[in-house]
Amino acid sequence: MLRPMLSLAQLQVGDSAEVVAVRGQGAIAVRLLEMGFVPGSKVSVVKAAPFGDPLELRVRGYHVSLRLAEAARVEVAR
Amino acid sequence: MTIAIAGNPNVGKTSLFNVLTGSRHSVGNYPGVTVERRFGTLAARLLDASQGTEPLTFVDLPGTYSLTVASEDEAVAFRTLTGTDTEAPSVILLVLDASNLARNLYLAQQVLELGAPTVIALNMVDAAEQAGLAVDASQVGETLGVPVVATNARTGEGVEALVAALRSPPPAPDPTPIASAPQASDLAVAAEAMAGVTSPQRARWLVAACATEQLELARPSEAERQALAELPEGLAMRATTQLVARRYAQVDGLLDTLGYAEKIQGRAPTMDMSAKIDAVLTHRVWGLGVFVGVMALVFMSIFSFADPLMGLIEDGIGWLSTAAAAALGPGLFTELLTDGIIAGVGNVLVFVPQIALLFLFLGLLEDTGYLARAAFLLDRLMARLGLHGRAFIPLLSGYACSIPAIMGTRTITSFKDRVVTILMIPYMSCSARLPIYALIIGALFVSEDAWVTPGVDRGLVLLGMYLLSTVSALTMGYIYKRTILVSPTPALVLELPPYRMPRFGNTLLIVYDKTKAFVRDAGTVILAFTIVLWAVLSFPRDATGAGGDGPTVVAKSWGGEAARTLEPALEPIGQDWRVGVGILGSFAAREVLVSTLGLVYGMEADEDDPVQLRAALREDINAETGKRQHTPLSGLALMVFFVYACQCMSTLAVVRRETGGWKWPAFMFFSMTSIAYVAAFIVYQGGRLLGWG
């Protein structure tokens, strides 16, 4: 059965999930992978900035901030 | 022997560089790019530990998360380490943050793949221990197969051992292999396609550079370029995804061996304390409040500390000038010396307090980790313009002074975005515009029938100028980003490092470097401009001799002549040739308008409170019309002109330094002056149509 694909941008603050893939190509996609968003990595949404964007995320034992636009490229599964 | 220092940002790499070199370092740019290059030789006190005769030279690479060529920073690191532009370093010193190995080991993996002699400094072992992430340096060394020395760049601990390790360079290890890709995987296909063209290691870097669409930055050969162009569509990206995943799989293996993996499972122990601080500092209400408070504090301190220092410098220059004039007696050479050279040196030095203070504050804020939070808080606003959150602070600094603000744009990685920000900054009303606004408002906005009260009216006019400048800066940024400097909004991939105590010593070194670079690179240009400007406003000299009659010399000078000739162009914006001379003179620095106008009107104008000059401006009658020459409307037009005009040669000198040529400063000058003229024209003529003039 097909599960609807979830992106990092759809998670709520406090949610955790596992990275499935990074969509698209180009420098940003490579950068996301290299910052630790590789398939299998656990990600949590720590907080959203005052205007709702960007997000503060926890991955591989550190905190990093991504905009919703970039977070939407990271496919995750709960 | 040359040692290149590589490492992630925020790992204490530059601290370690400073400890290793003492203050024996210099700052320059990498060839062809405005990426800062710091290099130095081993500090004298560490010479014993090195026990060698061959000098050790250190090059501090830009802090990068990866060596994959994706932007100028990584490209510089990659090309330096692989010896593309210059000879490859003898040893790579890789600095790792012991408290953040799960991500730091990715770069380690990449460096080891280069197969060059490598020594690892395992830094921040104390922070790791505090977070319960203690690791044993020798165990890390055994696991990675290269010498690992535990260091603490803050205290200097472990540095002697590190120097000894660097001095007896380990043999070049075999390039750490990437676990061979399964048959027919994209990675294997890409490797196959590149075989015979280049080495398997280099092929991987080039394929990854294709995936980031920055191949040229990796400087491929013609054969390599062709082979890559023939790869099937999308293969480079798929192969790179597999490559990164493979590296991280290797990192995960290492973390398991070190007993590190389970400790960070689903948490970030180093962030425990910082998360509590961030509950306030990045809170949606308190966070913004604190930010406004911090910025207000920074700017108030800059004004209150820099002002007296700038006063001291100006007094000192004035004293030197008087002393020189007294010693040499009147004459052309004396004038050249006092009004050209000494004044020019003064024009350079007067910026030093603001530059030093701004970089002191920015350095301390960066060091604590707060600047990353500021970018996080305000990114949304900057993203609307198409810029990175990092652009906010330089823009804001523009209200104080464009010079340090423009120098502060170095933190913006994309060159195009840096130029957009640089072009926006001079529109922000800097502190040097204030004396001009004050003069004009004080002289001309004294109407008897005020809207509210004269005081409030004047305040509103001043506020209007600041609003106009802010809106204009944002609008121009929006336009530039979408016309001449088109590039996608840079992605925000911003590490929020743990809060740390700032290090004064390091910050002072940065302040020293920045100030020195300004005096050296921009200072010479400013000095030259001052001398030229002096000549334009004091030649040709009449037969009656030098000195004496100030106003006539200025009026008859080339500058005065030019302003008279240009008077037909000044009339439509409500100005006469006298103001024209003032505008010309204010190119040295905007506030010079006050003293130049004073000279034209034949009086010594006190810059702080030019009472006489205000009266002279107010009562100046136009001989032809018999009406007042300066009205509130012409004053408004002049202020609007100064909101937009790039009347500051120092700004242009700094832009030249930061953009590496005269193209952008020339564009800045001509575009801003044109906009200033058109805006002043619209204000004056529009006002007259509405019957205000």
Coordinates of C-alpha atoms in Angstrom, one line a residue, chain B residues 230-444:
Chain B
E230 CA 28.5 13.1 -22.0
L231 CA 27.1 11.7 -18.8
P232 CA 23.4 10.9 -19.1
E233 CA 21.0 13.4 -17.7
G234 CA 20.6 13.3 -13.9
L235 CA 23.4 10.7 -13.5
A236 CA 25.7 13.1 -11.7
M237 CA 23.1 13.9 -9.0
R238 CA 22.2 10.3 -8.5
A239 CA 25.8 9.3 -8.2
T240 CA 26.5 12.1 -5.8
T241 CA 23.6 11.1 -3.6
Q242 CA 25.0 7.6 -3.4
L243 CA 28.5 9.0 -2.7
V244 CA 27.3 11.1 0.2
A245 CA 25.3 8.3 1.6
R246 CA 28.3 6.0 1.4
R247 CA 30.5 8.5 3.2
Y248 CA 27.9 8.9 5.9
A249 CA 27.6 5.1 6.2
Q250 CA 31.3 5.0 6.8
V251 CA 31.0 7.9 9.4
D252 CA 28.2 5.9 11.1
G253 CA 30.5 2.9 11.3
L254 CA 33.2 5.1 13.0
L255 CA 30.7 6.6 15.4
D256 CA 29.6 3.0 16.4
T257 CA 33.2 2.0 17.1
L258 CA 33.8 5.1 19.2
G259 CA 30.7 4.5 21.2
Y260 CA 29.4 7.9 20.1
A261 CA 26.4 6.9 18.0
E262 CA 24.1 5.9 20.9
K263 CA 24.8 9.1 22.9
I264 CA 23.4 11.3 20.2
Q265 CA 20.5 9.0 19.2
G266 CA 17.6 11.4 18.8
R267 CA 19.2 14.2 20.8
A268 CA 21.9 16.8 20.7
P269 CA 23.7 16.8 24.1
T270 CA 25.8 19.9 23.3
M271 CA 22.6 21.9 22.8
D272 CA 21.0 21.1 26.2
M273 CA 22.1 24.4 27.7
S274 CA 21.7 26.4 24.5
A275 CA 18.1 25.2 24.0
K276 CA 17.2 26.7 27.3
I277 CA 18.8 30.0 26.3
D278 CA 17.1 29.9 23.0
A279 CA 13.7 29.5 24.7
V280 CA 14.1 33.2 25.3
L281 CA 16.5 34.4 22.5
T282 CA 14.7 32.9 19.6
H283 CA 11.2 33.2 21.2
R284 CA 8.7 34.7 18.8
V285 CA 8.1 37.7 21.0
W286 CA 11.0 37.9 23.5
G287 CA 13.5 36.9 20.8
L288 CA 12.7 39.9 18.6
G289 CA 12.6 42.1 21.7
V290 CA 16.0 41.0 22.7
F291 CA 17.3 41.5 19.2
V292 CA 16.1 45.0 19.0
G293 CA 17.6 45.7 22.4
V294 CA 21.0 44.1 21.5
M295 CA 21.2 46.1 18.2
A296 CA 20.1 49.3 20.0
L297 CA 22.9 48.7 22.5
V298 CA 25.5 48.1 19.8
F299 CA 24.6 51.2 17.9
M300 CA 24.3 53.4 20.9
S301 CA 27.8 52.2 22.1
I302 CA 29.2 52.8 18.6
F303 CA 27.8 56.4 18.6
S304 CA 28.8 57.1 22.2
F305 CA 32.2 55.5 22.1
A306 CA 33.2 56.3 18.5
D307 CA 32.1 60.0 18.6
P308 CA 34.6 61.1 21.2
L309 CA 37.3 59.1 19.5
M310 CA 36.5 60.6 16.1
G311 CA 36.5 64.0 17.8
L312 CA 40.0 63.3 19.2
I313 CA 41.3 62.2 15.8
E314 CA 39.8 65.3 14.1
D315 CA 41.3 67.5 16.9
G316 CA 44.6 65.8 16.5
I317 CA 44.6 66.3 12.7
G318 CA 43.5 69.9 13.2
W319 CA 46.4 70.5 15.6
L320 CA 48.9 68.8 13.3
S321 CA 47.6 71.0 10.4
T322 CA 47.9 74.2 12.4
A323 CA 51.4 73.2 13.7
A324 CA 52.5 72.4 10.1
A325 CA 51.1 75.7 8.8
A326 CA 52.8 77.6 11.6
A327 CA 56.1 75.9 11.0
L328 CA 56.2 76.2 7.3
G329 CA 54.5 79.6 6.8
P330 CA 51.9 80.3 4.1
G331 CA 52.5 78.9 0.7
L332 CA 51.3 76.3 -1.8
F333 CA 53.3 73.5 -0.3
T334 CA 51.8 74.2 3.1
E335 CA 48.3 74.0 1.7
L336 CA 49.0 70.8 -0.1
L337 CA 50.4 69.4 3.1
T338 CA 47.6 70.6 5.4
D339 CA 44.5 70.6 3.2
G340 CA 45.6 67.7 1.0
I341 CA 47.8 65.2 2.7
I342 CA 47.1 65.8 6.4
A343 CA 43.4 66.2 5.7
G344 CA 43.5 63.0 3.6
V345 CA 45.1 61.0 6.4
G346 CA 42.4 62.4 8.7
N347 CA 39.7 61.3 6.3
V348 CA 41.1 57.8 6.6
L349 CA 41.7 57.6 10.3
V350 CA 38.4 59.1 11.2
F351 CA 36.6 55.9 10.2
V352 CA 38.8 53.7 12.3
P353 CA 36.8 54.0 15.6
Q354 CA 33.6 53.0 13.9
I355 CA 35.1 50.1 12.0
A356 CA 36.9 48.8 15.1
L357 CA 33.8 49.1 17.3
L358 CA 31.4 47.5 14.8
F359 CA 33.8 44.6 14.2
L360 CA 34.4 44.2 17.9
F361 CA 30.7 43.9 18.6
L362 CA 30.1 41.7 15.5
G363 CA 33.1 39.5 16.4
L364 CA 31.9 39.0 20.0
L365 CA 28.3 38.3 18.9
E366 CA 29.5 35.9 16.2
D367 CA 31.7 34.1 18.7
T368 CA 28.9 33.6 21.2
G369 CA 26.7 32.1 18.5
Y370 CA 24.2 34.9 18.6
L371 CA 24.7 36.2 15.0
A372 CA 23.4 32.8 13.7
R373 CA 20.3 33.3 15.9
A374 CA 19.9 36.9 14.5
A375 CA 20.0 35.5 11.0
F376 CA 17.4 32.8 12.0
L377 CA 15.1 35.4 13.5
L378 CA 15.2 37.8 10.5
D379 CA 15.6 35.5 7.6
R380 CA 11.9 35.7 6.7
L381 CA 12.2 39.4 6.1
M382 CA 15.4 39.1 4.1
A383 CA 14.1 36.1 2.1
R384 CA 11.3 38.4 0.8
L385 CA 14.0 40.5 -0.9
G386 CA 15.7 37.4 -2.1
L387 CA 18.6 37.7 0.3
H388 CA 20.1 35.5 3.1
G389 CA 19.3 36.3 6.8
R390 CA 23.0 37.1 7.1
A391 CA 22.5 40.2 5.0
F392 CA 20.4 41.9 7.8
I393 CA 23.1 43.0 10.1
P394 CA 25.4 44.7 7.5
L395 CA 22.3 46.5 6.2
L396 CA 21.4 47.7 9.6
S397 CA 25.0 48.8 10.2
G398 CA 24.6 51.1 7.3
Y399 CA 22.7 53.5 9.5
A400 CA 25.9 54.1 11.4
C401 CA 28.4 54.1 8.6
S402 CA 28.5 52.5 5.2
I403 CA 32.3 51.7 5.4
P404 CA 32.2 49.0 8.2
A405 CA 28.8 47.9 7.0
I406 CA 30.2 47.1 3.5
M407 CA 33.2 45.4 5.0
G408 CA 30.8 43.3 7.0
T409 CA 29.2 41.8 3.9
R410 CA 32.0 39.2 3.7
T411 CA 29.8 36.8 5.7
I412 CA 27.4 36.6 2.6
T413 CA 28.7 33.7 0.6
S414 CA 27.2 34.4 -2.8
F415 CA 29.1 37.1 -4.6
K416 CA 26.0 38.4 -6.4
D417 CA 24.1 38.7 -3.2
R418 CA 27.0 40.4 -1.6
V419 CA 27.1 43.0 -4.3
V420 CA 23.3 43.5 -4.0
T421 CA 23.8 44.1 -0.3
I422 CA 26.8 46.4 -0.9
L423 CA 24.7 48.4 -3.4
M424 CA 21.8 48.8 -0.9
I425 CA 23.9 49.9 2.1
P426 CA 24.8 53.5 1.0
Y427 CA 21.1 54.2 0.7
M428 CA 20.7 53.7 4.4
S429 CA 21.1 57.2 6.0
C430 CA 24.4 57.0 7.7
S431 CA 25.5 59.2 10.6
A432 CA 27.4 61.6 8.3
R433 CA 24.1 62.7 6.7
L434 CA 22.8 63.9 10.0
P435 CA 24.8 67.2 10.1
I436 CA 23.5 67.9 6.6
Y437 CA 19.9 67.3 7.6
A438 CA 20.4 69.2 10.7
L439 CA 21.9 72.2 8.8
I440 CA 19.1 72.4 6.3
I441 CA 16.2 71.7 8.7
G442 CA 17.7 74.2 11.2
A443 CA 18.1 76.8 8.5
L444 CA 15.0 76.5 6.4

